[in-house]
mmCIF file of C-alpha atoms and ligand atoms in Angstrom:
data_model
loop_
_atom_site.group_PDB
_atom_site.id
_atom_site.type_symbol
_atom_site.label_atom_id
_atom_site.label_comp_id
_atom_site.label_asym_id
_atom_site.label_seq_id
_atom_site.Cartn_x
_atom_site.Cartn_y
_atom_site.Cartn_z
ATOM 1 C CA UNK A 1 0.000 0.000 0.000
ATOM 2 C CA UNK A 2 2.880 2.420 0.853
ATOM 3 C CA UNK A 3 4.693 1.235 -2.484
ATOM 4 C CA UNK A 4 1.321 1.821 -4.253
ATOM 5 C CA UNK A 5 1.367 5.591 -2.483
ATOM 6 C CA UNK A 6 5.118 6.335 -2.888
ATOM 7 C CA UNK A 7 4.633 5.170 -7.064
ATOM 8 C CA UNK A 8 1.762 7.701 -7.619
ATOM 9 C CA UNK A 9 3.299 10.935 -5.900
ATOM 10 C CA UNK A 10 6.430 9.948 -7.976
ATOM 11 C CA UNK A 11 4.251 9.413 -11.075
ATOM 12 C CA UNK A 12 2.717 12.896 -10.315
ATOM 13 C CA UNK A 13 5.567 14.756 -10.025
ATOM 14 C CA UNK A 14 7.235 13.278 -13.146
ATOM 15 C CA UNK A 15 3.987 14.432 -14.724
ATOM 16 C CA UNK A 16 4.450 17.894 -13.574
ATOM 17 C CA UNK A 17 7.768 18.493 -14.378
ATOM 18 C CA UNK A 18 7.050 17.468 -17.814
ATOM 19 C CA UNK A 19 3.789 20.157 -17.991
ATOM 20 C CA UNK A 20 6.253 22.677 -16.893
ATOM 21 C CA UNK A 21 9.007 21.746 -19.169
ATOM 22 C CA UNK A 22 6.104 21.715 -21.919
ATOM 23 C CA UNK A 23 5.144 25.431 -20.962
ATOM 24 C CA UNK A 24 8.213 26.908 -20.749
ATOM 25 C CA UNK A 25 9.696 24.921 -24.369
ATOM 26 C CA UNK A 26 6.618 26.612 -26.079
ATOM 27 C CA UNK A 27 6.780 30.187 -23.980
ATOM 28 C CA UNK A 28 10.858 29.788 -25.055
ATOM 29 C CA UNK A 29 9.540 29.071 -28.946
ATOM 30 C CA UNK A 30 6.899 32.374 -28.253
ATOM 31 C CA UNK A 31 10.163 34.173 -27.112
ATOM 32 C CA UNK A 32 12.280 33.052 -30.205
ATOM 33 C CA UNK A 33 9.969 34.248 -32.416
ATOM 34 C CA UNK A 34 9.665 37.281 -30.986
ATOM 35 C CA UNK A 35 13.558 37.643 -31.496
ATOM 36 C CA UNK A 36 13.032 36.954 -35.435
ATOM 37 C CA UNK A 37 13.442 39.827 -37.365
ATOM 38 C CA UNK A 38 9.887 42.062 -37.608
ATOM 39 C CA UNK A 39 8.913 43.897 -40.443
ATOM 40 C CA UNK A 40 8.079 47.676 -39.460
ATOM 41 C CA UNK A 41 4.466 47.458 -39.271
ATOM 42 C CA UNK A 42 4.856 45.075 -37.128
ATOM 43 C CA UNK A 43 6.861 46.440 -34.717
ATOM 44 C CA UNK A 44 4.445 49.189 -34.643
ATOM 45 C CA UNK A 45 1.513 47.123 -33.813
ATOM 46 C CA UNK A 46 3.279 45.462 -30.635
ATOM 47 C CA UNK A 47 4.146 49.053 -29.710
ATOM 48 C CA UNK A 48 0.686 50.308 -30.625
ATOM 49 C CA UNK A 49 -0.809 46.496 -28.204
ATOM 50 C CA UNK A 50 0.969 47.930 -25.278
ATOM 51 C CA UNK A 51 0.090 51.565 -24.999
ATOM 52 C CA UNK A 52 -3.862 50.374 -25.236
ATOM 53 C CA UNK A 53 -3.486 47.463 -22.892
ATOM 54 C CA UNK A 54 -1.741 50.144 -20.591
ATOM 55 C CA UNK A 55 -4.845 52.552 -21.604
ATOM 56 C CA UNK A 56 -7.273 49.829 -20.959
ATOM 57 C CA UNK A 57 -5.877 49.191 -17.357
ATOM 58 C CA UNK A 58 -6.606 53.282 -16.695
ATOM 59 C CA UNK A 59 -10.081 53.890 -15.865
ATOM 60 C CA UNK A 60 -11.434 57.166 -18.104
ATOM 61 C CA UNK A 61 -12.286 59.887 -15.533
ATOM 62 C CA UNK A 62 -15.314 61.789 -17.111
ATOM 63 C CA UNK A 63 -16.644 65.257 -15.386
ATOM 64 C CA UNK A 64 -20.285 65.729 -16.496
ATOM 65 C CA UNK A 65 -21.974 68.726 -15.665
ATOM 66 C CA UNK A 66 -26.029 68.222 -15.928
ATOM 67 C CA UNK A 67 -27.967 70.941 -16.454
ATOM 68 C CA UNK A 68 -30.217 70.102 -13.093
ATOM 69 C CA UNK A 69 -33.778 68.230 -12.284
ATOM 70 C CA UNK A 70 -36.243 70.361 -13.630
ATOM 71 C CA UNK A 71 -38.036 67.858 -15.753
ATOM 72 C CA UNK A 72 -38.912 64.285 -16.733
ATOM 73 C CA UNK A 73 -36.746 64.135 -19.269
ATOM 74 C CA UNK A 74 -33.837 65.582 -17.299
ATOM 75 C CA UNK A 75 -34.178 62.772 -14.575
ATOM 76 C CA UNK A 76 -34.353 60.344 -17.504
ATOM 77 C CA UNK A 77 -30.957 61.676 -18.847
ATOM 78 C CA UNK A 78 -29.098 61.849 -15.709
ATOM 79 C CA UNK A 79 -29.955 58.162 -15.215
ATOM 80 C CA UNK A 80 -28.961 56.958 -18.758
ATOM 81 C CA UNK A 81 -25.610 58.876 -18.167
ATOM 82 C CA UNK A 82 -24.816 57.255 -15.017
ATOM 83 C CA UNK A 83 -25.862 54.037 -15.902
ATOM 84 C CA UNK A 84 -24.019 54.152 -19.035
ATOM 85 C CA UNK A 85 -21.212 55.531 -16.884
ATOM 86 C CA UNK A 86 -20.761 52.530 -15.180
ATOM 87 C CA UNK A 87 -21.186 49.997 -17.876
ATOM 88 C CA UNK A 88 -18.733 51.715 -19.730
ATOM 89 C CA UNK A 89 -16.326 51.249 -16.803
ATOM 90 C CA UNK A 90 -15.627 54.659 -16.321
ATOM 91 C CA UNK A 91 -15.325 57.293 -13.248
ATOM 92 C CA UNK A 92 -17.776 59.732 -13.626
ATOM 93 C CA UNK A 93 -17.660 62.754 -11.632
ATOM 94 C CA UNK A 94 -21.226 64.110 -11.950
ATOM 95 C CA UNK A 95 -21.997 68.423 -10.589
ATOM 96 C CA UNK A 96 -25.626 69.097 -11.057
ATOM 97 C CA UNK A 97 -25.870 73.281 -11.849
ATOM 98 C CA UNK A 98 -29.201 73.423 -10.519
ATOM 99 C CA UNK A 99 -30.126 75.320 -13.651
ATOM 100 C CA UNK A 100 -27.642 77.996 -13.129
ATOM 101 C CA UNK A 101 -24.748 78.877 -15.889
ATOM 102 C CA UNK A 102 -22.370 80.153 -13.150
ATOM 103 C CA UNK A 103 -22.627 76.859 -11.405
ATOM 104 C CA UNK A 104 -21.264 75.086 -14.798
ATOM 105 C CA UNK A 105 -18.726 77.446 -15.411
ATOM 106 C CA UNK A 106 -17.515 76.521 -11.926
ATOM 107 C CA UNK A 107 -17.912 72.866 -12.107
ATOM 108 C CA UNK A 108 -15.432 72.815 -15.271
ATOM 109 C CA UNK A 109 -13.116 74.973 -14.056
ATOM 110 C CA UNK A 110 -12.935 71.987 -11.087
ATOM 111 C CA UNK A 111 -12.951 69.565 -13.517
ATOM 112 C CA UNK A 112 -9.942 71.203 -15.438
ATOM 113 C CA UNK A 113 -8.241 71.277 -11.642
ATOM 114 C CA UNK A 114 -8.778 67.883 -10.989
ATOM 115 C CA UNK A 115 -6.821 66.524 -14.412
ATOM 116 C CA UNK A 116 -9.940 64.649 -15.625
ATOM 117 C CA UNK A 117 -9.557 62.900 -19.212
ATOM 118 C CA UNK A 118 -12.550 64.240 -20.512
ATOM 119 C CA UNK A 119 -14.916 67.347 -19.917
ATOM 120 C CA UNK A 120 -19.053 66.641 -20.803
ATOM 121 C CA UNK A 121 -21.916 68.647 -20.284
ATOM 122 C CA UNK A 122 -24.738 69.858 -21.404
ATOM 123 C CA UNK A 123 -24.977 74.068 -20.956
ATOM 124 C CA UNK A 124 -27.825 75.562 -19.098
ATOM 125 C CA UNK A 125 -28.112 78.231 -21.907
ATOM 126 C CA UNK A 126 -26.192 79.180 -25.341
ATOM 127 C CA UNK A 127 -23.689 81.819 -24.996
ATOM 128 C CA UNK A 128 -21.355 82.902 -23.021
ATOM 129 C CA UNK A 129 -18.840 79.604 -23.090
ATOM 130 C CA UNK A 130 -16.006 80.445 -24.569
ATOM 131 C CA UNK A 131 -13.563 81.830 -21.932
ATOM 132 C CA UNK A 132 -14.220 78.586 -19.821
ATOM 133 C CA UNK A 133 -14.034 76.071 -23.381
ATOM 134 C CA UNK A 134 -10.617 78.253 -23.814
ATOM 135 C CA UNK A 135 -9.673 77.132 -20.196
ATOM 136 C CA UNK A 136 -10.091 73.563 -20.699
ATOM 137 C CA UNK A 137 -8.600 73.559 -24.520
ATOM 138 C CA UNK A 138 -5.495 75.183 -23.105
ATOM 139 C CA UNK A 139 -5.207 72.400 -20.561
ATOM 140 C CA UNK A 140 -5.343 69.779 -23.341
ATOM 141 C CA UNK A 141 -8.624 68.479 -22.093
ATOM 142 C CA UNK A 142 -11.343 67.179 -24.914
ATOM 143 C CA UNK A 143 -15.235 68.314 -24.124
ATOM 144 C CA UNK A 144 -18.404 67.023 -25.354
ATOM 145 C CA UNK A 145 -21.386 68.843 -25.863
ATOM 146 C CA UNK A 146 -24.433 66.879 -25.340
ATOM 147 C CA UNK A 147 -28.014 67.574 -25.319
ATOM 148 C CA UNK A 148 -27.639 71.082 -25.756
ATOM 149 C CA UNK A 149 -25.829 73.322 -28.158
ATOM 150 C CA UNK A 150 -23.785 76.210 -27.910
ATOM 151 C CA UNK A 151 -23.152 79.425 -30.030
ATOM 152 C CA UNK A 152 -19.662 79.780 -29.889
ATOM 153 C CA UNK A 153 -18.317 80.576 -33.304
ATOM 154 C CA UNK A 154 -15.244 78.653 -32.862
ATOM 155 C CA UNK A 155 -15.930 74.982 -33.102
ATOM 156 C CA UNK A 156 -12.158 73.896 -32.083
ATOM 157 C CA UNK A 157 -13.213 74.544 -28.406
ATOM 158 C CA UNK A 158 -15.818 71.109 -28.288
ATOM 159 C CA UNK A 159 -15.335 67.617 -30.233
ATOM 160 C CA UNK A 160 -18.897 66.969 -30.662
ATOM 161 C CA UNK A 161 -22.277 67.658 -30.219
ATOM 162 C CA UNK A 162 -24.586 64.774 -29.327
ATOM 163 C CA UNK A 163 -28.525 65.529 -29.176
ATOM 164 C CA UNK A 164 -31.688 66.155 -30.762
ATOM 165 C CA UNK A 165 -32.743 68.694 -33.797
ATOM 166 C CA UNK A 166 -34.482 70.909 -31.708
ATOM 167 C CA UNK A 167 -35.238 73.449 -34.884
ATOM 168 C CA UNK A 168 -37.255 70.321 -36.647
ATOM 169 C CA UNK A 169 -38.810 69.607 -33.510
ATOM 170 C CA UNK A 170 -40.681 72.727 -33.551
ATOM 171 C CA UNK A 171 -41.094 72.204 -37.073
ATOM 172 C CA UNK A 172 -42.807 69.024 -36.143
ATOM 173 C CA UNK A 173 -44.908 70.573 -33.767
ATOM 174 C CA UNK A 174 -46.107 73.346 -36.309
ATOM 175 C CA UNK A 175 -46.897 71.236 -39.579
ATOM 176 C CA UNK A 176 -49.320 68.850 -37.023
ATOM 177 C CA UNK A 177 -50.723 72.403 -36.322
ATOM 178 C CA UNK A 178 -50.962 73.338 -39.771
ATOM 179 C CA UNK A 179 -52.736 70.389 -40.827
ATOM 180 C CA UNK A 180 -55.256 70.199 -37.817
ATOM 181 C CA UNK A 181 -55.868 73.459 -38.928
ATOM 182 C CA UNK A 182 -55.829 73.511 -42.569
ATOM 183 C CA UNK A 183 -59.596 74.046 -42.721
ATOM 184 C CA UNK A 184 -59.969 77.248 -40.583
ATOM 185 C CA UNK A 185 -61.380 80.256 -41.827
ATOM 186 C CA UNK A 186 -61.407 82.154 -37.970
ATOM 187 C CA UNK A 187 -57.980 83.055 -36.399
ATOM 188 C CA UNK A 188 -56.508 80.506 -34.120
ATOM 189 C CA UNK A 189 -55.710 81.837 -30.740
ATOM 190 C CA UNK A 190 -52.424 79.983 -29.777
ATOM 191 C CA UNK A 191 -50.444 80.880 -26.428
ATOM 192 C CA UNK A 192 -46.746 79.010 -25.790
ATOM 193 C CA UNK A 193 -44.785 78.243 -22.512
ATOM 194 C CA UNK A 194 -41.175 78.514 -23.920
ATOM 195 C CA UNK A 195 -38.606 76.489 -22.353
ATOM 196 C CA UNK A 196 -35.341 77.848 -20.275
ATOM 197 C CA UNK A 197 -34.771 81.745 -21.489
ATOM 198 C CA UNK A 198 -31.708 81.666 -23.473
ATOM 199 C CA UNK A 199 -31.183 77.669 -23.650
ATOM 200 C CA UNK A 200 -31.141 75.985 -27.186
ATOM 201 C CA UNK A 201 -34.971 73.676 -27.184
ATOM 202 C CA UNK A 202 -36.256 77.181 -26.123
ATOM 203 C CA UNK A 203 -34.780 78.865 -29.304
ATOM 204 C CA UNK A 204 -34.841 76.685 -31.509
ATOM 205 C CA UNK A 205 -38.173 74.715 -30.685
ATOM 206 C CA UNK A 206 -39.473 78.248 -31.134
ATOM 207 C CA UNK A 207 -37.827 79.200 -34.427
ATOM 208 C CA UNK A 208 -39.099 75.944 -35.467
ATOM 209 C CA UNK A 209 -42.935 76.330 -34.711
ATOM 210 C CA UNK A 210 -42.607 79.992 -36.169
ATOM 211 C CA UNK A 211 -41.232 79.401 -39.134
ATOM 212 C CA UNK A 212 -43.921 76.481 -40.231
ATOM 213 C CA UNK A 213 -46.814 78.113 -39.100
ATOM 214 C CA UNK A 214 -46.057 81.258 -40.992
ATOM 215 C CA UNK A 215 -47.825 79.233 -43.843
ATOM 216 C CA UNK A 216 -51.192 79.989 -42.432
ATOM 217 C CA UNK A 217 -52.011 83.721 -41.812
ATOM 218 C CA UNK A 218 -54.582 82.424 -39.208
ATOM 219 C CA UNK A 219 -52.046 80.897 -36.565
ATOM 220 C CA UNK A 220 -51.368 83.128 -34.494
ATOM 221 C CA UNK A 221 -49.498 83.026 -31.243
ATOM 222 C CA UNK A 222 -50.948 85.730 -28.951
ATOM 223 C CA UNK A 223 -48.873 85.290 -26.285
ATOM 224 C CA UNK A 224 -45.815 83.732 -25.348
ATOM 225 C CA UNK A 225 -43.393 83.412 -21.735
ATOM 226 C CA UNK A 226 -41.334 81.178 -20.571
ATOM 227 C CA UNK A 227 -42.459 78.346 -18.052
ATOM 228 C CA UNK A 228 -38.862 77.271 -17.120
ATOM 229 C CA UNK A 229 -39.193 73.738 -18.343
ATOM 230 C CA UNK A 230 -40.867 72.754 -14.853
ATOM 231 C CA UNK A 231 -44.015 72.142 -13.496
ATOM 232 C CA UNK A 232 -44.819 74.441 -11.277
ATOM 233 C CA UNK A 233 -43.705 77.371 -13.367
ATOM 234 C CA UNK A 234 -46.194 75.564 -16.320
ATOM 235 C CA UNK A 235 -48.917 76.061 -14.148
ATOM 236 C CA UNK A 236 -48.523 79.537 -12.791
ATOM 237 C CA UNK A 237 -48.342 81.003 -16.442
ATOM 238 C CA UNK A 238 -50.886 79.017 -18.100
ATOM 239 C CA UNK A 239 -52.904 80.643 -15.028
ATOM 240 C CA UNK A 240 -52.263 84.095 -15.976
ATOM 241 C CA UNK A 241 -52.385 83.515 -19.965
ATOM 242 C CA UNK A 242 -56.180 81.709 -19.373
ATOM 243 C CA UNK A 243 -56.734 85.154 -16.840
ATOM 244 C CA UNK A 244 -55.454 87.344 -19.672
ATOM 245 C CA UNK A 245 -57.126 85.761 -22.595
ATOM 246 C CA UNK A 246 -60.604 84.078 -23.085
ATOM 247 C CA UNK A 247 -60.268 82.746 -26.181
ATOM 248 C CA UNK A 248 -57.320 80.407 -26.192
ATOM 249 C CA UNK A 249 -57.297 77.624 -28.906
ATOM 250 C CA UNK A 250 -54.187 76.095 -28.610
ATOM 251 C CA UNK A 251 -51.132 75.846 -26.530
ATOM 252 C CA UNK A 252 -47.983 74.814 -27.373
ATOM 253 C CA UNK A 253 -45.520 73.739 -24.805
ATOM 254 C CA UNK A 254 -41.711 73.589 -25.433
ATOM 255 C CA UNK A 255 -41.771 70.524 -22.911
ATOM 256 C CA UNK A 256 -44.391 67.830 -21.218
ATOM 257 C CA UNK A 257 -43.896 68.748 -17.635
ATOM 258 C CA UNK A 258 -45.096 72.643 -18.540
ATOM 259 C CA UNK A 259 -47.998 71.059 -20.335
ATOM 260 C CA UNK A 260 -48.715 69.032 -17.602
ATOM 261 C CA UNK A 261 -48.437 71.835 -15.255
ATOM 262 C CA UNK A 262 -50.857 74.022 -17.557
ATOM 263 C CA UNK A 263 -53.215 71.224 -17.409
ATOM 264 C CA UNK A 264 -53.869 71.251 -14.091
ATOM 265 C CA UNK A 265 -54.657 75.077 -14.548
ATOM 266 C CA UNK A 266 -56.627 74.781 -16.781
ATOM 267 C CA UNK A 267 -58.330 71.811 -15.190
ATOM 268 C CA UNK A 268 -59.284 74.220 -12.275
ATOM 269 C CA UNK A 269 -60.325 77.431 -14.725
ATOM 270 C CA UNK A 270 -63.004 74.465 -15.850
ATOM 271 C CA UNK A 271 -61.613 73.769 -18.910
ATOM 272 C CA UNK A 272 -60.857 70.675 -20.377
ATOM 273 C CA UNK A 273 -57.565 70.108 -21.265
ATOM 274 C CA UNK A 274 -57.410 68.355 -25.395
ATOM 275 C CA UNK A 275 -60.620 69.712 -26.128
ATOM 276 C CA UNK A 276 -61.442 72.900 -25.060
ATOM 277 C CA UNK A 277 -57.692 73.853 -25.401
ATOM 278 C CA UNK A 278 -55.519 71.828 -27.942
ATOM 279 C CA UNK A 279 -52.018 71.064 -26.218
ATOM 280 C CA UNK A 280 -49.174 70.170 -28.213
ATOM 281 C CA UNK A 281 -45.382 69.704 -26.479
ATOM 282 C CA UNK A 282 -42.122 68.062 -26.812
ATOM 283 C CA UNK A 283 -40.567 65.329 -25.031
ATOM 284 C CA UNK A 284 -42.694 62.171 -24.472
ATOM 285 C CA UNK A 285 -41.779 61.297 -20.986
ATOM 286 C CA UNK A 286 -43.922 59.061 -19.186
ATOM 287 C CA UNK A 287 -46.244 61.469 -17.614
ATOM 288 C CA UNK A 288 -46.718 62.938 -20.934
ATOM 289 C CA UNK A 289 -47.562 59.565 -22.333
ATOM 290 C CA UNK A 290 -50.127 58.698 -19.738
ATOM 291 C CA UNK A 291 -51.735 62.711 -20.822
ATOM 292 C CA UNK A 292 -51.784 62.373 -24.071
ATOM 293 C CA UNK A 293 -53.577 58.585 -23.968
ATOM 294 C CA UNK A 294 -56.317 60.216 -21.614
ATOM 295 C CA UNK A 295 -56.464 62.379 -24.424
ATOM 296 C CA UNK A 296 -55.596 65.584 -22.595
ATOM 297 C CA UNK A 297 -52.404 66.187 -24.902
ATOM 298 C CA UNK A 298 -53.282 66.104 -28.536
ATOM 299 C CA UNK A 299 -49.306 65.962 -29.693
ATOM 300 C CA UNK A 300 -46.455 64.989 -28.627
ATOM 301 C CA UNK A 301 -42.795 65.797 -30.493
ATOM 302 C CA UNK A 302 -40.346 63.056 -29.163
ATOM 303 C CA UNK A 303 -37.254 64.106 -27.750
ATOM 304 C CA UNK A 304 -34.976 60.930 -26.449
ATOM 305 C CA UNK A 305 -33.267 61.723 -23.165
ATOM 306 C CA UNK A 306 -30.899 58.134 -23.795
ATOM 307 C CA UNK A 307 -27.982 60.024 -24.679
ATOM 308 C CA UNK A 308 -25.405 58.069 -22.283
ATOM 309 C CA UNK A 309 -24.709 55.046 -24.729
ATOM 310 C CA UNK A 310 -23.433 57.350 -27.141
ATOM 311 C CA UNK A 311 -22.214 59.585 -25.221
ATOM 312 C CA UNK A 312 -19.592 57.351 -23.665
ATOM 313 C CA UNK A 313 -18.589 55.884 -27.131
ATOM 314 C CA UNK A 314 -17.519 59.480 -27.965
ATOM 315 C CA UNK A 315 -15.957 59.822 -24.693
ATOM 316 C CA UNK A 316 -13.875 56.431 -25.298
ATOM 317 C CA UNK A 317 -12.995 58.051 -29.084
ATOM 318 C CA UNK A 318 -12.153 61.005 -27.956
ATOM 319 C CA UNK A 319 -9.796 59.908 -25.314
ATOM 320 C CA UNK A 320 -8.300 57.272 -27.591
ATOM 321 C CA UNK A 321 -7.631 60.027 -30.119
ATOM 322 C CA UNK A 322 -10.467 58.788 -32.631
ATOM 323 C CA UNK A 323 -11.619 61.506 -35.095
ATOM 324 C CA UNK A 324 -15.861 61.897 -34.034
ATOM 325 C CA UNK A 325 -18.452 63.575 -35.721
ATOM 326 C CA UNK A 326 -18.809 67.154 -35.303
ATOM 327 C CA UNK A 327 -22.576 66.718 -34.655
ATOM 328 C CA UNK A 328 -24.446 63.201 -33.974
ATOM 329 C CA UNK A 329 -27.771 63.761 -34.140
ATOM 330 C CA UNK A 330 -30.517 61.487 -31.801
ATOM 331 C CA UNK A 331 -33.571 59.976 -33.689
ATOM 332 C CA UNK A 332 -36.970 61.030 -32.857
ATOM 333 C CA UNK A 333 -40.817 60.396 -33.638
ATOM 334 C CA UNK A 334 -43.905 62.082 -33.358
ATOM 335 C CA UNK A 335 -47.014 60.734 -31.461
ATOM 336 C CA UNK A 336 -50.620 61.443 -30.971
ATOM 337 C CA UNK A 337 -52.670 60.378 -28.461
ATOM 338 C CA UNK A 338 -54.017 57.264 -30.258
ATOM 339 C CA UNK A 339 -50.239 56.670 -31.032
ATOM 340 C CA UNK A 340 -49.398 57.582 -27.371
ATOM 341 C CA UNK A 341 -52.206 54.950 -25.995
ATOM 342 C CA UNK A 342 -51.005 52.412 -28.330
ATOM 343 C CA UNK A 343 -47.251 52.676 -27.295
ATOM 344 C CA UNK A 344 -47.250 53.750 -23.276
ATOM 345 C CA UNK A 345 -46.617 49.946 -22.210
ATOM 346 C CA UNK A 346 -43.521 50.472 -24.433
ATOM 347 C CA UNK A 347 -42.057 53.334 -23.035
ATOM 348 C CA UNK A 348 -38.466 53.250 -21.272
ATOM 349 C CA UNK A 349 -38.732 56.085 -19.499
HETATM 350 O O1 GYE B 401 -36.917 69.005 -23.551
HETATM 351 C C1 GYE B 401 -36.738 69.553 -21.240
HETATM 352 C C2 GYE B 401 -35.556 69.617 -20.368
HETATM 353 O O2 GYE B 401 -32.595 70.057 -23.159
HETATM 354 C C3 GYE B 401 -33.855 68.623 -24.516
HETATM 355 O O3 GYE B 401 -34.548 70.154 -21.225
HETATM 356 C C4 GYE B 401 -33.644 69.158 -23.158
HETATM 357 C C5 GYE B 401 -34.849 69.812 -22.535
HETATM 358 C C6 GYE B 401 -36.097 68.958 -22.445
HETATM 359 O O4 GYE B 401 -35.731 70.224 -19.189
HETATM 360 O O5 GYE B 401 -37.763 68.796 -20.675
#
């Protein structure tokens, strides 16, 4: 029994020395290859394996500044860019500017401090970037626009813009307008809630709208102030349009959550909401959804808030020195509220 015992560890080891001796005769063939002579490009592509296996081991370190939590769609965002974050591996440093430009402004300026390898966020409002872009250019760090836009006339200062069309959203918005309306011989009274003062969907959701409903002399928008993008603020100016103006026909709301907030005012002026007022707005969160099926919005322009998968492939590109898109522009439908009935259970957000 002890000879049977003593014959099997001795078996084993012979075994393993011969694995090992196996390993190391092919690692030593691996290693005499290596030593043949390599053509140039080959050469290159070892060096060019290394530097993104030592790039792979880094973690990215993003700073994101978000625009704040005034809306649906904003809470939406926020969560597909921290998800996305994650999945992607990266470290996200995430400021929310509670709506507030100076807040931004600071929050990069931190992020330039703090060395990260890439600068993303989406700006309150339009102008007024460029000294801070010029800060973070100079420190050789690449930024992302997404969601919104801004109006600096030199493009060198961001890689890329990632978001909707807001112009052909309001164009959207206007031809379903146009069309509802093709038949009407009596002015239409139409008042808007504009988004943010000064931020791109507000802008450009208006220029949109304008610009299409030119067509028909009748449209007319007699009044027009901006709700904020939030609720409460929805509410609180549809209350003082419906006390300024007794014939209202339409509104048009540059986002669901003013809609939503209108409704409810002019639920309690005894109005009905879709009927007695025709609501169109832009978004489709779920709240809006759930309106529009009850029939209470008429029209909804989409506007996707899942910008984090995309925006962290840019990110990646940009770090790794890729050459991205100037502009990458999110796809979008258009819904009424049979459409919006029909498609609620399908809704991500
Ligand atoms: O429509 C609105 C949000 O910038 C597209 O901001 C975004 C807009 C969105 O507050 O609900």
């Amino acid at each position: 029994m002890k000879k049977m015992k003593m014959f099997g560890l001795l078996l084993a080891s012979v075994m393993l020395m011969l694995t090992v001796a196996c390993g190391n005769s092919s690692k030593d063939k691996e290693s005499t290859d290596d030593k043949a002579p390599a053509t140039a490009t080959e050469t290159k592509t070892e060096t060019k394996t290394d530097d993104t296996a030592a790039a792979s081991d880094k973690k990215i370190v993003l700073g994101f500044s978000q625009v704040g939590a005034e809306s649906g769609w904003r809470t939406a965002n926020t969560k597909s860019v921290q998800d996305s974050a994650k999945e992607a591996g990266f470290d996200l440093k995430f400021s929310d500017a509670q709506q507030k430009q100076e807040n931004q402004i600071k929050a990069i300026r931190s992020f330039i401090q703090q060395k990260v390898d890439v600068i993303a966020f989406s700006p309150v409002v339009e102008s007024g970037w460029d000294t801070v872009l010029k800060e973070a250019k100079d420190a050789g760090i690449p930024v992302i626009l997404t969601d919104r836009a801004v109006d600096s006339t030199d493009t060198t200062l961001y890689q890329t813009f990632i978001g909707s069309d807001f112009v052909e959203e309001g164009r959207s918005a206007g031809k379903w307008l146009v069309d509802t309306y093709k038949d009407a011989k009596e002015p239409v009274n139409i008042v808007e809630l504009e988004g943010t003062t000064g931020s791109a969907p507000a802008n450009d959701r208006k220029a949109g709208f304008d610009e299409v409903i030119a067509q028909n002399p009748n449209l007319k928008v007699i009044a027009s102030q901006t709700g904020d993008f939030t609720r409460a603020k929805g509410k609180e100016v549809m209350q003082s349009f419906l006390k300024a103006h007794k014939d209202i026909d339409v509104l048009y709301a540059h986002n669901d959550d003013m809609a939503l907030g209108a409704i409810q005012a002019i639920e309690a002026a005894g109005l009905v909401p879709g009927k007695d007022i025709v609501i169109i707005s832009v978004d489709g969160v779920h709240d809006g959804f759930v309106a529009a099926s009850e029939g209470k919005i008429n029209f909804i322009v989409e506007c996707n808030p899942l910008l984090g998968p995309q925006l962290m492939q840019a990110v990646r590109d940009v770090y790794e020195g890729k050459e991205v898109p100037k502009r990458i522009v999110t796809k979008e439908g258009v819904f009424t509220s049979e459409d919006a009935k029909r498609e609620l259970p399908n809704r991500q957000y």
